[in-house]
Coordinates of N, CA and C in Angstrom, one line a residue:
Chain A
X29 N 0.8 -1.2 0.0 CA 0.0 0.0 0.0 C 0.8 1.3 0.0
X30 N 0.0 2.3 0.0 CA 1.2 3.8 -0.1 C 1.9 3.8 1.5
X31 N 3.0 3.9 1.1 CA 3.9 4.7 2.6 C 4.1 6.1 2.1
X32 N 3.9 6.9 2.9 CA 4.5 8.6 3.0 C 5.2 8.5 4.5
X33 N 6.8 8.6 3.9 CA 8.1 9.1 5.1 C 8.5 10.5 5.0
X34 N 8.7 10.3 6.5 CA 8.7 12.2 6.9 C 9.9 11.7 7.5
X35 N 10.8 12.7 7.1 CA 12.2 13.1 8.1 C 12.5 14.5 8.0
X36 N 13.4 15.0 9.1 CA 13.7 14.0 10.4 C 12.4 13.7 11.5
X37 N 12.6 12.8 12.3 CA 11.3 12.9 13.4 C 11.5 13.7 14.1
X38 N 12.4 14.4 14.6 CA 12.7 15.3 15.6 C 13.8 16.0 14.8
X39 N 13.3 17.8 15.7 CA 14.2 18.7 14.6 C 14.5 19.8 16.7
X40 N 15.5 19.7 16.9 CA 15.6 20.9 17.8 C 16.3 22.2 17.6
X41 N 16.0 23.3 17.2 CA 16.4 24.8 16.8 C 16.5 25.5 18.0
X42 N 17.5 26.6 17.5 CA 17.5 27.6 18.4 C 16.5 28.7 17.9
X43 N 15.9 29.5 18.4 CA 14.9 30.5 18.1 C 15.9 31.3 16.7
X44 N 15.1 31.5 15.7 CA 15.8 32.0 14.8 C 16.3 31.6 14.0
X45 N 16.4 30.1 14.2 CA 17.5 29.1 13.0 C 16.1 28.7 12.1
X46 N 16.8 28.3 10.7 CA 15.6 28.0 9.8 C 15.2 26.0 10.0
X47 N 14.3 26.1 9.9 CA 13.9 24.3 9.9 C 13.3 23.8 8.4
X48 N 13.3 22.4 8.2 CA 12.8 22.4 6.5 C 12.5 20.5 7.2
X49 N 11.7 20.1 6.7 CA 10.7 18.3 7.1 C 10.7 17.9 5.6
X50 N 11.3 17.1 5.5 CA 11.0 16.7 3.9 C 9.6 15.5 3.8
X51 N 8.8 15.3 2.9 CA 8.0 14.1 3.0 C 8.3 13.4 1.7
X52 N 8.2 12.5 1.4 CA 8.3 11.5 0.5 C 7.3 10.3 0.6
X53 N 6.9 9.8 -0.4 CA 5.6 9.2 -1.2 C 6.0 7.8 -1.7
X54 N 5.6 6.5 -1.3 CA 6.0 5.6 -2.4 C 5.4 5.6 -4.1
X55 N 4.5 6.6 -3.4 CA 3.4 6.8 -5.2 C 3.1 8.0 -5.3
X56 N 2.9 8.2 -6.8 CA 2.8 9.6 -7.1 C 0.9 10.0 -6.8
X57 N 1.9 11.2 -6.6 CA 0.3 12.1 -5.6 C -0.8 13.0 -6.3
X58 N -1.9 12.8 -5.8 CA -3.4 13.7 -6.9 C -2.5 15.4 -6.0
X59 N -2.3 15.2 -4.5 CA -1.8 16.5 -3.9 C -1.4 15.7 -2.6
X60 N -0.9 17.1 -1.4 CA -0.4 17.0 -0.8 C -0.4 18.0 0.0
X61 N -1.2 17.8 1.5 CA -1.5 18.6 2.1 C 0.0 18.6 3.6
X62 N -0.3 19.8 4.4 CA 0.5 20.0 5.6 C -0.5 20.0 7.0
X63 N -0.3 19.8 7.5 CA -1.2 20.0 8.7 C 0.1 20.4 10.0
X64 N -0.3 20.9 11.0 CA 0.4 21.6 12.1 C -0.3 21.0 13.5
X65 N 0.5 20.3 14.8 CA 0.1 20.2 15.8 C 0.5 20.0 16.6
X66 N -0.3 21.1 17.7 CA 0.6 22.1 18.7 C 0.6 20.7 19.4
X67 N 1.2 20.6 20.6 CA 1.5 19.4 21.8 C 0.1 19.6 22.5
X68 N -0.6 18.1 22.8 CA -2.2 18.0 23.1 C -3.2 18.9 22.2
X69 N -2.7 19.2 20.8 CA -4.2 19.7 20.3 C -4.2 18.9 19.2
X70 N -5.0 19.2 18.3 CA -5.6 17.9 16.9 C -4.3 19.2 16.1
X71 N -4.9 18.3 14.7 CA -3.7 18.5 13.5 C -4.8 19.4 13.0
X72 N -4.0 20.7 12.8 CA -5.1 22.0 11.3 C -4.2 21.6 10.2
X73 N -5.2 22.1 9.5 CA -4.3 22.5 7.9 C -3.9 23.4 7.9
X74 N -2.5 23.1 7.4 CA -2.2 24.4 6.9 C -2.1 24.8 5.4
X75 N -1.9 23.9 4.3 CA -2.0 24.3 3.1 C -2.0 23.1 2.1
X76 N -2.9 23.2 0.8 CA -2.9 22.0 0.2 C -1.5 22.2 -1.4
X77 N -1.2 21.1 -1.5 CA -0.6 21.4 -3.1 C -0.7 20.6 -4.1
X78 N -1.1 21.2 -5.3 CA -1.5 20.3 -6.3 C -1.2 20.1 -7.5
X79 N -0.4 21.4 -8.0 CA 0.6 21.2 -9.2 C 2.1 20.7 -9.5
X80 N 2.6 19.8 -10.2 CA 3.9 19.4 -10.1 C 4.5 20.8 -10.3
X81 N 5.6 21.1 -9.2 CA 6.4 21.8 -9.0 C 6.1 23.2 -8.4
X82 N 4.9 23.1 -8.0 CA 4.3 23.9 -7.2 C 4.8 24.4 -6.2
X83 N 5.3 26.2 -5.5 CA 5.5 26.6 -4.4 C 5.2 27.4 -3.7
X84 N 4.7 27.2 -2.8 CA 3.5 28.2 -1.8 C 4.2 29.1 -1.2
X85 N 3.7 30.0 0.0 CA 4.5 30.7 0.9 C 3.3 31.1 1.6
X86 N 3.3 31.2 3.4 CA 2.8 31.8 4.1 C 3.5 32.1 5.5
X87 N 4.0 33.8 4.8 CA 4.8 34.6 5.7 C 5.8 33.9 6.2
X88 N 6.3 33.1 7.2 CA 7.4 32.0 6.9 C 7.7 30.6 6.7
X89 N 6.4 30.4 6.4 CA 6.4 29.2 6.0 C 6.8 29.1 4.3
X90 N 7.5 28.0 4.0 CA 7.5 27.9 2.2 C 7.3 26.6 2.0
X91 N 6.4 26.0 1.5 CA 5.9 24.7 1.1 C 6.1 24.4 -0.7
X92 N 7.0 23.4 -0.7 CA 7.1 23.1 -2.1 C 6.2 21.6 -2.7
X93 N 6.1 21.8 -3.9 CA 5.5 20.5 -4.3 C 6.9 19.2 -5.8
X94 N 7.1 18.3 -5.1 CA 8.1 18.0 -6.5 C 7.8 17.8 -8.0
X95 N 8.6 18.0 -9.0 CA 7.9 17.8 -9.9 C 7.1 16.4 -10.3
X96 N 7.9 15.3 -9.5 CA 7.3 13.7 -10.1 C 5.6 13.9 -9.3
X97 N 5.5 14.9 -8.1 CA 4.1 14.7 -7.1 C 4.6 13.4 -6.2
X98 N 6.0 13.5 -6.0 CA 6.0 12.3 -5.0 C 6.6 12.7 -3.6
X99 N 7.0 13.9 -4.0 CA 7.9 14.6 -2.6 C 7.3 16.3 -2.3
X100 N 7.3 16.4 -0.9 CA 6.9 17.9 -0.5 C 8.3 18.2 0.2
X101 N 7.8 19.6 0.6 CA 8.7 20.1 1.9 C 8.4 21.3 2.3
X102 N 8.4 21.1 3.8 CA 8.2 22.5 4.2 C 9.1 23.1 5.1
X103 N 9.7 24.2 4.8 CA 10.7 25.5 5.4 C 10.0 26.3 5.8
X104 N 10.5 26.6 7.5 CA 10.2 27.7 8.1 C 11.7 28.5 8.0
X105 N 11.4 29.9 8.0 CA 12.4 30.6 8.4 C 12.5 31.7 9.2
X106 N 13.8 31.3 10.3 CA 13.6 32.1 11.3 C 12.2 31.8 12.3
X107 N 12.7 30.4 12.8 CA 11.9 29.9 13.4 C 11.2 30.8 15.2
X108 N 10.0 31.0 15.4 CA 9.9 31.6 16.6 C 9.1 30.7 17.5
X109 N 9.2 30.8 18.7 CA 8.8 29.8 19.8 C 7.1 29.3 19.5
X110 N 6.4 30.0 19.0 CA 4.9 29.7 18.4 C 4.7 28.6 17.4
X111 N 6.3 28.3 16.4 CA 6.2 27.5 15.8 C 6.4 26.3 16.7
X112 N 6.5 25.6 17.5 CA 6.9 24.3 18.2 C 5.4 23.5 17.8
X113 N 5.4 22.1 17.7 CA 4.9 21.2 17.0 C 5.2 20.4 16.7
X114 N 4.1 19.2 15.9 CA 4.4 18.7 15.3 C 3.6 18.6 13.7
X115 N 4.8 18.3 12.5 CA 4.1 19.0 11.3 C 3.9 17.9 10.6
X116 N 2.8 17.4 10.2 CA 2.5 16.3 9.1 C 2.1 16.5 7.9
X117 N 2.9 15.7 6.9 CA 2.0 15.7 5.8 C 1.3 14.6 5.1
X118 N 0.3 15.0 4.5 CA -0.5 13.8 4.2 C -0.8 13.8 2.9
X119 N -0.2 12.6 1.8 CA -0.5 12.3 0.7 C -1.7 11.8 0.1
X120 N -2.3 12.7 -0.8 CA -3.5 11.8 -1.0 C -3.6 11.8 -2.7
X121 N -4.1 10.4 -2.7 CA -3.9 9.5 -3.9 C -5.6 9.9 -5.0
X122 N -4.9 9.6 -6.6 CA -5.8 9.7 -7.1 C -7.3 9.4 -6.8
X123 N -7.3 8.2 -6.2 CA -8.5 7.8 -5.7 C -9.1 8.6 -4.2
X124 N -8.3 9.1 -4.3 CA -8.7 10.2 -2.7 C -8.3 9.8 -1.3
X125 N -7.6 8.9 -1.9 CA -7.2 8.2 0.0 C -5.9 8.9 0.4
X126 N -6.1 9.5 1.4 CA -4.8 10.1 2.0 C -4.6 9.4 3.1
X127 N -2.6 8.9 3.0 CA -1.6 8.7 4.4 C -1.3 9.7 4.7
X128 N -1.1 9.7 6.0 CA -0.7 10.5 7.2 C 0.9 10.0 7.4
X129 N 2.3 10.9 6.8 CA 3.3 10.7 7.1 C 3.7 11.0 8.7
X130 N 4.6 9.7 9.5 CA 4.9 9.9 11.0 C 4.8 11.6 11.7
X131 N 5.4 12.7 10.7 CA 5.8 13.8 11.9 C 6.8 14.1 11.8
X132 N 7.0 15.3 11.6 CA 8.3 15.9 12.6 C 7.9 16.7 13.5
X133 N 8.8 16.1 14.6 CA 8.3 17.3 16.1 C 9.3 18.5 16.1
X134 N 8.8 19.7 16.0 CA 10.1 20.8 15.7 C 9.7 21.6 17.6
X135 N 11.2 21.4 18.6 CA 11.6 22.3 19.4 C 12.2 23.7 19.2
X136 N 11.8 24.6 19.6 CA 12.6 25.8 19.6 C 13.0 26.3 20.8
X137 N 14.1 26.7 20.7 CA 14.8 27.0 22.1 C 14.8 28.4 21.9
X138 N 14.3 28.7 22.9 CA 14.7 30.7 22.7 C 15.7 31.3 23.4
Chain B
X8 N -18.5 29.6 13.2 CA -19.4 28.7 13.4 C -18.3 27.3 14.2
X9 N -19.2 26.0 14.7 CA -18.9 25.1 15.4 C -18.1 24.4 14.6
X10 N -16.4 23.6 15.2 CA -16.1 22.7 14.4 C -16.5 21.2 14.5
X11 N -16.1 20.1 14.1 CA -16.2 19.1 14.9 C -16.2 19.4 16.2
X12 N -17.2 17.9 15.9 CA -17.5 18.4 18.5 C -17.2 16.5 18.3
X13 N -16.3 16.5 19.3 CA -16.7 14.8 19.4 C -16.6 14.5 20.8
X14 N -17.3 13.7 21.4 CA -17.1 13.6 23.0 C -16.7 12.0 23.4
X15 N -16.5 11.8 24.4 CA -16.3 12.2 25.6 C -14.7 13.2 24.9
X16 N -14.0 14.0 25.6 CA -12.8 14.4 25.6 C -12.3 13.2 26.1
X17 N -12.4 12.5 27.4 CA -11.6 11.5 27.8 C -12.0 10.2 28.7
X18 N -12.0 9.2 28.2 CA -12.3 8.1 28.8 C -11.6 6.7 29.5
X19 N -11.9 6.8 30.4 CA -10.8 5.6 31.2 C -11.9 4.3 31.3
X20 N -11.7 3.4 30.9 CA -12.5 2.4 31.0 C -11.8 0.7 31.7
X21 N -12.4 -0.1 31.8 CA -11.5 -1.2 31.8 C -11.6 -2.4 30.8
X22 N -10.5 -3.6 30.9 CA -10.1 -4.1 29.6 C -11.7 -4.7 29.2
X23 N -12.4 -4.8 28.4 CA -13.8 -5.9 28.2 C -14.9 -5.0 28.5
X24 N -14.8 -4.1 28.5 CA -15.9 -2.9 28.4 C -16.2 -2.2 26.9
X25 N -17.1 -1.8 26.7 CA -17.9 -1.5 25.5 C -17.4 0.1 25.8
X26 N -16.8 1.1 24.7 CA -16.4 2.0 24.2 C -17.3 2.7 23.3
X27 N -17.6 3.7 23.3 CA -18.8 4.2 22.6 C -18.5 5.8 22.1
X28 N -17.3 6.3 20.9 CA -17.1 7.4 21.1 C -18.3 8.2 19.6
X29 N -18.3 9.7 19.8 CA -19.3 10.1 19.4 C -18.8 11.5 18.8
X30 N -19.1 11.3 17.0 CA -18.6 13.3 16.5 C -19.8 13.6 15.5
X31 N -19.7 15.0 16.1 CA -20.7 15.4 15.2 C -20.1 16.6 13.8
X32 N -19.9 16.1 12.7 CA -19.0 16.6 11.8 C -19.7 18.1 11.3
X33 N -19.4 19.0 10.9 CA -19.4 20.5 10.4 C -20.6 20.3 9.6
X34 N -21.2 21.1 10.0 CA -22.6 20.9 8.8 C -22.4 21.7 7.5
X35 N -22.6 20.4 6.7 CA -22.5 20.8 5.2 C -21.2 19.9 5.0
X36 N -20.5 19.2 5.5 CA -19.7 18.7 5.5 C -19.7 17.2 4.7
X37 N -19.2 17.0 3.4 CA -20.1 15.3 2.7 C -19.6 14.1 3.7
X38 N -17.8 14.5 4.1 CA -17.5 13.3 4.1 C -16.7 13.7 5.7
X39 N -16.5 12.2 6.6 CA -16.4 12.0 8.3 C -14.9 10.9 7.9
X40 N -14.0 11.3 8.9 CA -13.2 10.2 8.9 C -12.8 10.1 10.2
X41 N -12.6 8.6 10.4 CA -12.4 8.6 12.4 C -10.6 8.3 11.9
X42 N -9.7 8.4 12.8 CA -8.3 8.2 12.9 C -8.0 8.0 14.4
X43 N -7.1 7.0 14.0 CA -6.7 7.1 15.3 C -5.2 7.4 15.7
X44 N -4.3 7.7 16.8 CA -3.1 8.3 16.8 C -2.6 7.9 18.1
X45 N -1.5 7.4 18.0 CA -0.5 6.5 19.4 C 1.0 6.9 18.8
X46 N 1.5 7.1 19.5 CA 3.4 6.7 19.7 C 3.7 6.1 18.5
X47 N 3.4 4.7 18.7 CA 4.2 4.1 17.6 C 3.6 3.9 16.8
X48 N 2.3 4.1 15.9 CA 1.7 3.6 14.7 C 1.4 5.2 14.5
X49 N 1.3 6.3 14.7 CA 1.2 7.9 14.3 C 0.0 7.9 13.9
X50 N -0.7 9.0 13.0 CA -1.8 8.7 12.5 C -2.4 8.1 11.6
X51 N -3.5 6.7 12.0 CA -4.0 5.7 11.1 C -5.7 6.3 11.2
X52 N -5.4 6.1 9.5 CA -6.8 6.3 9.3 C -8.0 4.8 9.4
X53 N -9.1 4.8 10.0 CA -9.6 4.0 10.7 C -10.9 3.7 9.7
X54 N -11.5 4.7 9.4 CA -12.6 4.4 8.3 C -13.2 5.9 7.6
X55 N -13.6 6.1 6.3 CA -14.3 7.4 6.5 C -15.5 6.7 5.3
X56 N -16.4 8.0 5.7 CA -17.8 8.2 5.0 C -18.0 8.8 4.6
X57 N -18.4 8.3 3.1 CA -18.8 9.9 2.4 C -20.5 9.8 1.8
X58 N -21.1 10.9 2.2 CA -22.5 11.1 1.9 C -23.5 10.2 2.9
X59 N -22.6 9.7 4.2 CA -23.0 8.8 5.4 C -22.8 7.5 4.9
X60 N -21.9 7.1 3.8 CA -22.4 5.7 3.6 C -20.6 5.5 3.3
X61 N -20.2 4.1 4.1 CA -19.1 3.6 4.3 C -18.1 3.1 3.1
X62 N -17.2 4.1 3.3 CA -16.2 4.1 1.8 C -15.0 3.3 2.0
X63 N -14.2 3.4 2.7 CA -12.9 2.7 2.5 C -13.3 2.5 4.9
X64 N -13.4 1.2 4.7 CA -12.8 0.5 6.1 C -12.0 -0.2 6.6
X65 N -10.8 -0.1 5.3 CA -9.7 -1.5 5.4 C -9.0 -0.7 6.5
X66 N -9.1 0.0 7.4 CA -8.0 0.7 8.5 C -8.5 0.2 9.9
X67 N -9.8 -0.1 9.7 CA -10.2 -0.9 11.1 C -9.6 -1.9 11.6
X68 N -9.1 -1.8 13.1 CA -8.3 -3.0 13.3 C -8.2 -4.4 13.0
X69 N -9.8 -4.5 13.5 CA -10.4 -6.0 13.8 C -11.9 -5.6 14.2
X70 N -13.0 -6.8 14.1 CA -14.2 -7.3 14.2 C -14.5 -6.3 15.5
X71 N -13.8 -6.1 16.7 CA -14.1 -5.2 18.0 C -14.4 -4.1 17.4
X72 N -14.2 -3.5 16.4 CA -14.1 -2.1 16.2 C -15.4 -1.7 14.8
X73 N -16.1 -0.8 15.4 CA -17.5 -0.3 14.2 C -17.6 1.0 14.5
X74 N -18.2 1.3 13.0 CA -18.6 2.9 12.7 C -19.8 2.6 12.5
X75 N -20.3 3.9 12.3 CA -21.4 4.0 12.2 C -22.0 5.1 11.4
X76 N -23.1 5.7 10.7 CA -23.2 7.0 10.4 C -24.9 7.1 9.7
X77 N -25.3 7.2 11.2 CA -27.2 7.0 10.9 C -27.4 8.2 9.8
X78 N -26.8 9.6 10.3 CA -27.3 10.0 9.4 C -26.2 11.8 9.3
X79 N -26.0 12.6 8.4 CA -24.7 13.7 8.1 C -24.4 14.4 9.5
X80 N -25.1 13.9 10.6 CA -24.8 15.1 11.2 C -24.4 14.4 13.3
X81 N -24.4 12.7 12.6 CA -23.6 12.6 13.5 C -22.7 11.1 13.7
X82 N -21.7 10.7 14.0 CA -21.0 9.3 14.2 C -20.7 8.6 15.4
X83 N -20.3 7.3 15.3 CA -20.4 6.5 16.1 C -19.0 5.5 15.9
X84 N -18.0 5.8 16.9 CA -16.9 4.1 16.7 C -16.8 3.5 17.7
X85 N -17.2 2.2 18.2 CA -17.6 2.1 19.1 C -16.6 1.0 18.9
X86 N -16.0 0.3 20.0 CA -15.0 -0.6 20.4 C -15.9 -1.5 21.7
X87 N -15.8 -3.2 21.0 CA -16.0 -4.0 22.0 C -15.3 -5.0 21.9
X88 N -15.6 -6.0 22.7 CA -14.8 -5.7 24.1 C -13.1 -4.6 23.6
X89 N -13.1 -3.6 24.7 CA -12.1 -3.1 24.5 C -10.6 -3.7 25.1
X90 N -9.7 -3.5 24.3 CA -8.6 -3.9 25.3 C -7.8 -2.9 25.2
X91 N -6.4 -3.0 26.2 CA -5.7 -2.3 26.4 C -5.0 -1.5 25.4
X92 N -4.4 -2.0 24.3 CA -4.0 -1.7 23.1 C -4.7 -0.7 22.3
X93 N -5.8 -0.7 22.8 CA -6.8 -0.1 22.2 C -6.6 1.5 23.0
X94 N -5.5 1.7 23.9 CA -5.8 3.0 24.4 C -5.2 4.1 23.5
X95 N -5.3 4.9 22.5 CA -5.2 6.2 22.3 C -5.8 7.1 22.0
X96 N -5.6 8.0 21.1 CA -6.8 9.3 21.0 C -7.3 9.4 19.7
X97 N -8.6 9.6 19.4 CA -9.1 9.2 18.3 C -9.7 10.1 17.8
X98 N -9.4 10.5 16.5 CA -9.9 11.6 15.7 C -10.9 11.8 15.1
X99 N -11.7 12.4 14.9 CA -13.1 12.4 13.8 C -12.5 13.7 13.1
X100 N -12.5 13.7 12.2 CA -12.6 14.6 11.1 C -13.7 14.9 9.8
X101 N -14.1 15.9 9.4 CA -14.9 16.1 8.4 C -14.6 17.3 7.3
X102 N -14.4 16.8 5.6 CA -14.0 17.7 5.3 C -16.0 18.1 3.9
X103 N -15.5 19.3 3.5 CA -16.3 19.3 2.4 C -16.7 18.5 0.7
X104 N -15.2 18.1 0.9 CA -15.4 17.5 -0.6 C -15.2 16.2 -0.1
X105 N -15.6 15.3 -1.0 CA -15.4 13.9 -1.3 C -13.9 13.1 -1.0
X106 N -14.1 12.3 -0.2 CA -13.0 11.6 0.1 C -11.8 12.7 1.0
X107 N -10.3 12.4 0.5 CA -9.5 13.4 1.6 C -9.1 14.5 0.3
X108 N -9.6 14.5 -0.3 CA -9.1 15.4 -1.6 C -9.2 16.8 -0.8
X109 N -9.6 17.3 -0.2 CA -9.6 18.4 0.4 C -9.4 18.8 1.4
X110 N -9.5 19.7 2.6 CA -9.1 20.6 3.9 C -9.6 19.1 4.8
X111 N -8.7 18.4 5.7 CA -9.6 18.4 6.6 C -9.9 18.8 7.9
X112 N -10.9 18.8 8.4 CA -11.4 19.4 9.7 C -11.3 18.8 11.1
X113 N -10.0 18.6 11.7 CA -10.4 17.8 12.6 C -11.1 18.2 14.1
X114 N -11.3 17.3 14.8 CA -12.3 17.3 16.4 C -11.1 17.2 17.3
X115 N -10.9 17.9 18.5 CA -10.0 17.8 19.6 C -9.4 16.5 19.7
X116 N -10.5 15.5 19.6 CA -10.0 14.2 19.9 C -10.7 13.7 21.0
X117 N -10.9 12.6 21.1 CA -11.5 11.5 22.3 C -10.0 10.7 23.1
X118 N -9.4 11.2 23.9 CA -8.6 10.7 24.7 C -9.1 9.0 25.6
X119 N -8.7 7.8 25.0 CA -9.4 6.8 25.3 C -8.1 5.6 26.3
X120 N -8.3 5.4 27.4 CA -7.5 4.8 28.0 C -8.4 3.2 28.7
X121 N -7.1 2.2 28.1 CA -8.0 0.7 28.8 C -7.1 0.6 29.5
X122 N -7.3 0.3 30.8 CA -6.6 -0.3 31.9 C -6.4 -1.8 32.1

């Protein structure tokens, strides 16, 4: 069945340093969403992507999409203590079924 | 407006007891997916519904475990007998489009512990 791997699982920063989670797909993707979640709360969305080579931005976040549709990633820059979490992304297949890759849990130290 | 509401927040039960969790997904919402989320397996999607009627269920564990979806505006996973293994926090989610192709919405979560 589809695996989507997320590395690293754990990311520890100093306040200010940039962070980037790569995700990867064993199959190529209809899109590819991000979701964000704080420690004890549920997973939001944060942004969907759907065109090969596609790159988003919200304020410091930068979300890319690969050209095959098998790989994402998301860069923060200039990471600040509000980002701490954990960020998943979730591939979802032509047929609509989306995996949920493990996580990365990003620390920030201020 | 309301997002997902799914209750209990948190249940302590013991092993061979009947589990009964409950979401009521965003109105106007087509499709419900329950997930569930632990340590070592992250998040597994468990079953979802689209237009209340049962689409993909190959994520349910085993025979203990059912959904439900009488009707758009509210669900049912109910676990029997429950066992220990069975303890983590379970998601309901509901997005607007069909299947996961789109945003989805998730519920706080049902915090579920078998002793």
């Amino acid at each position: 069945g589809q695996q989507v791997m997320q590395i690293p699982q754990y990311q520890h920063v100093q306040e200010g340093e940039d962070f980037t989670t790569y995700c990867n797909s064993s199959t190529t993707l209809s899109n590819i969403q991000w979701y964000k979640q704080r420690p004890g709360g549920h997973p939001v969305f944060l942004i969907q992507l759907v065109k090969s080579g596609e790159v988003k931005k919200q304020k410091r976040l930068t979300f890319q999409f690969g050209e095959a549709k098998k790989n994402s990633s998301l860069h923060i820059t200039a990471t600040q203590t509000t980002d701490v979490g954990t960020y998943f992304c979730a591939g979802v297949t032509n047929a609509g079924k989306s995996t949920f890759g493990d996580g990365t849990t990003l620390t920030v130290k201020p | 407006d309301a997002g997902v509401i799914q209750s209990p927040r948190h249940e302590v039960t013991e092993m061979g007891q009947e589990v009964t969790l409950r979401c009521k997904p965003i109105s106007g919402h087509n499709s419900l997916f329950w997930y569930r989320q632990t340590m070592m397996r992250g998040l597994e999607l468990l079953i979802y519904f689209n237009n209340n009627v049962p689409i993909d269920d190959s994520g349910m564990p085993e025979d203990r475990f059912s959904a439900k979806m009488p009707n758009a505006s509210f669900s049912t996973l109910k676990i029997q007998p429950s066992e220990p293994r069975d303890s983590a926090v379970y998601f309901c989610a509901s997005s607007l489009t069909g299947g996961a192709t789109g945003e989805l919405f998730f519920g706080e979560g049902s915090r579920l512990t078998v002793l």
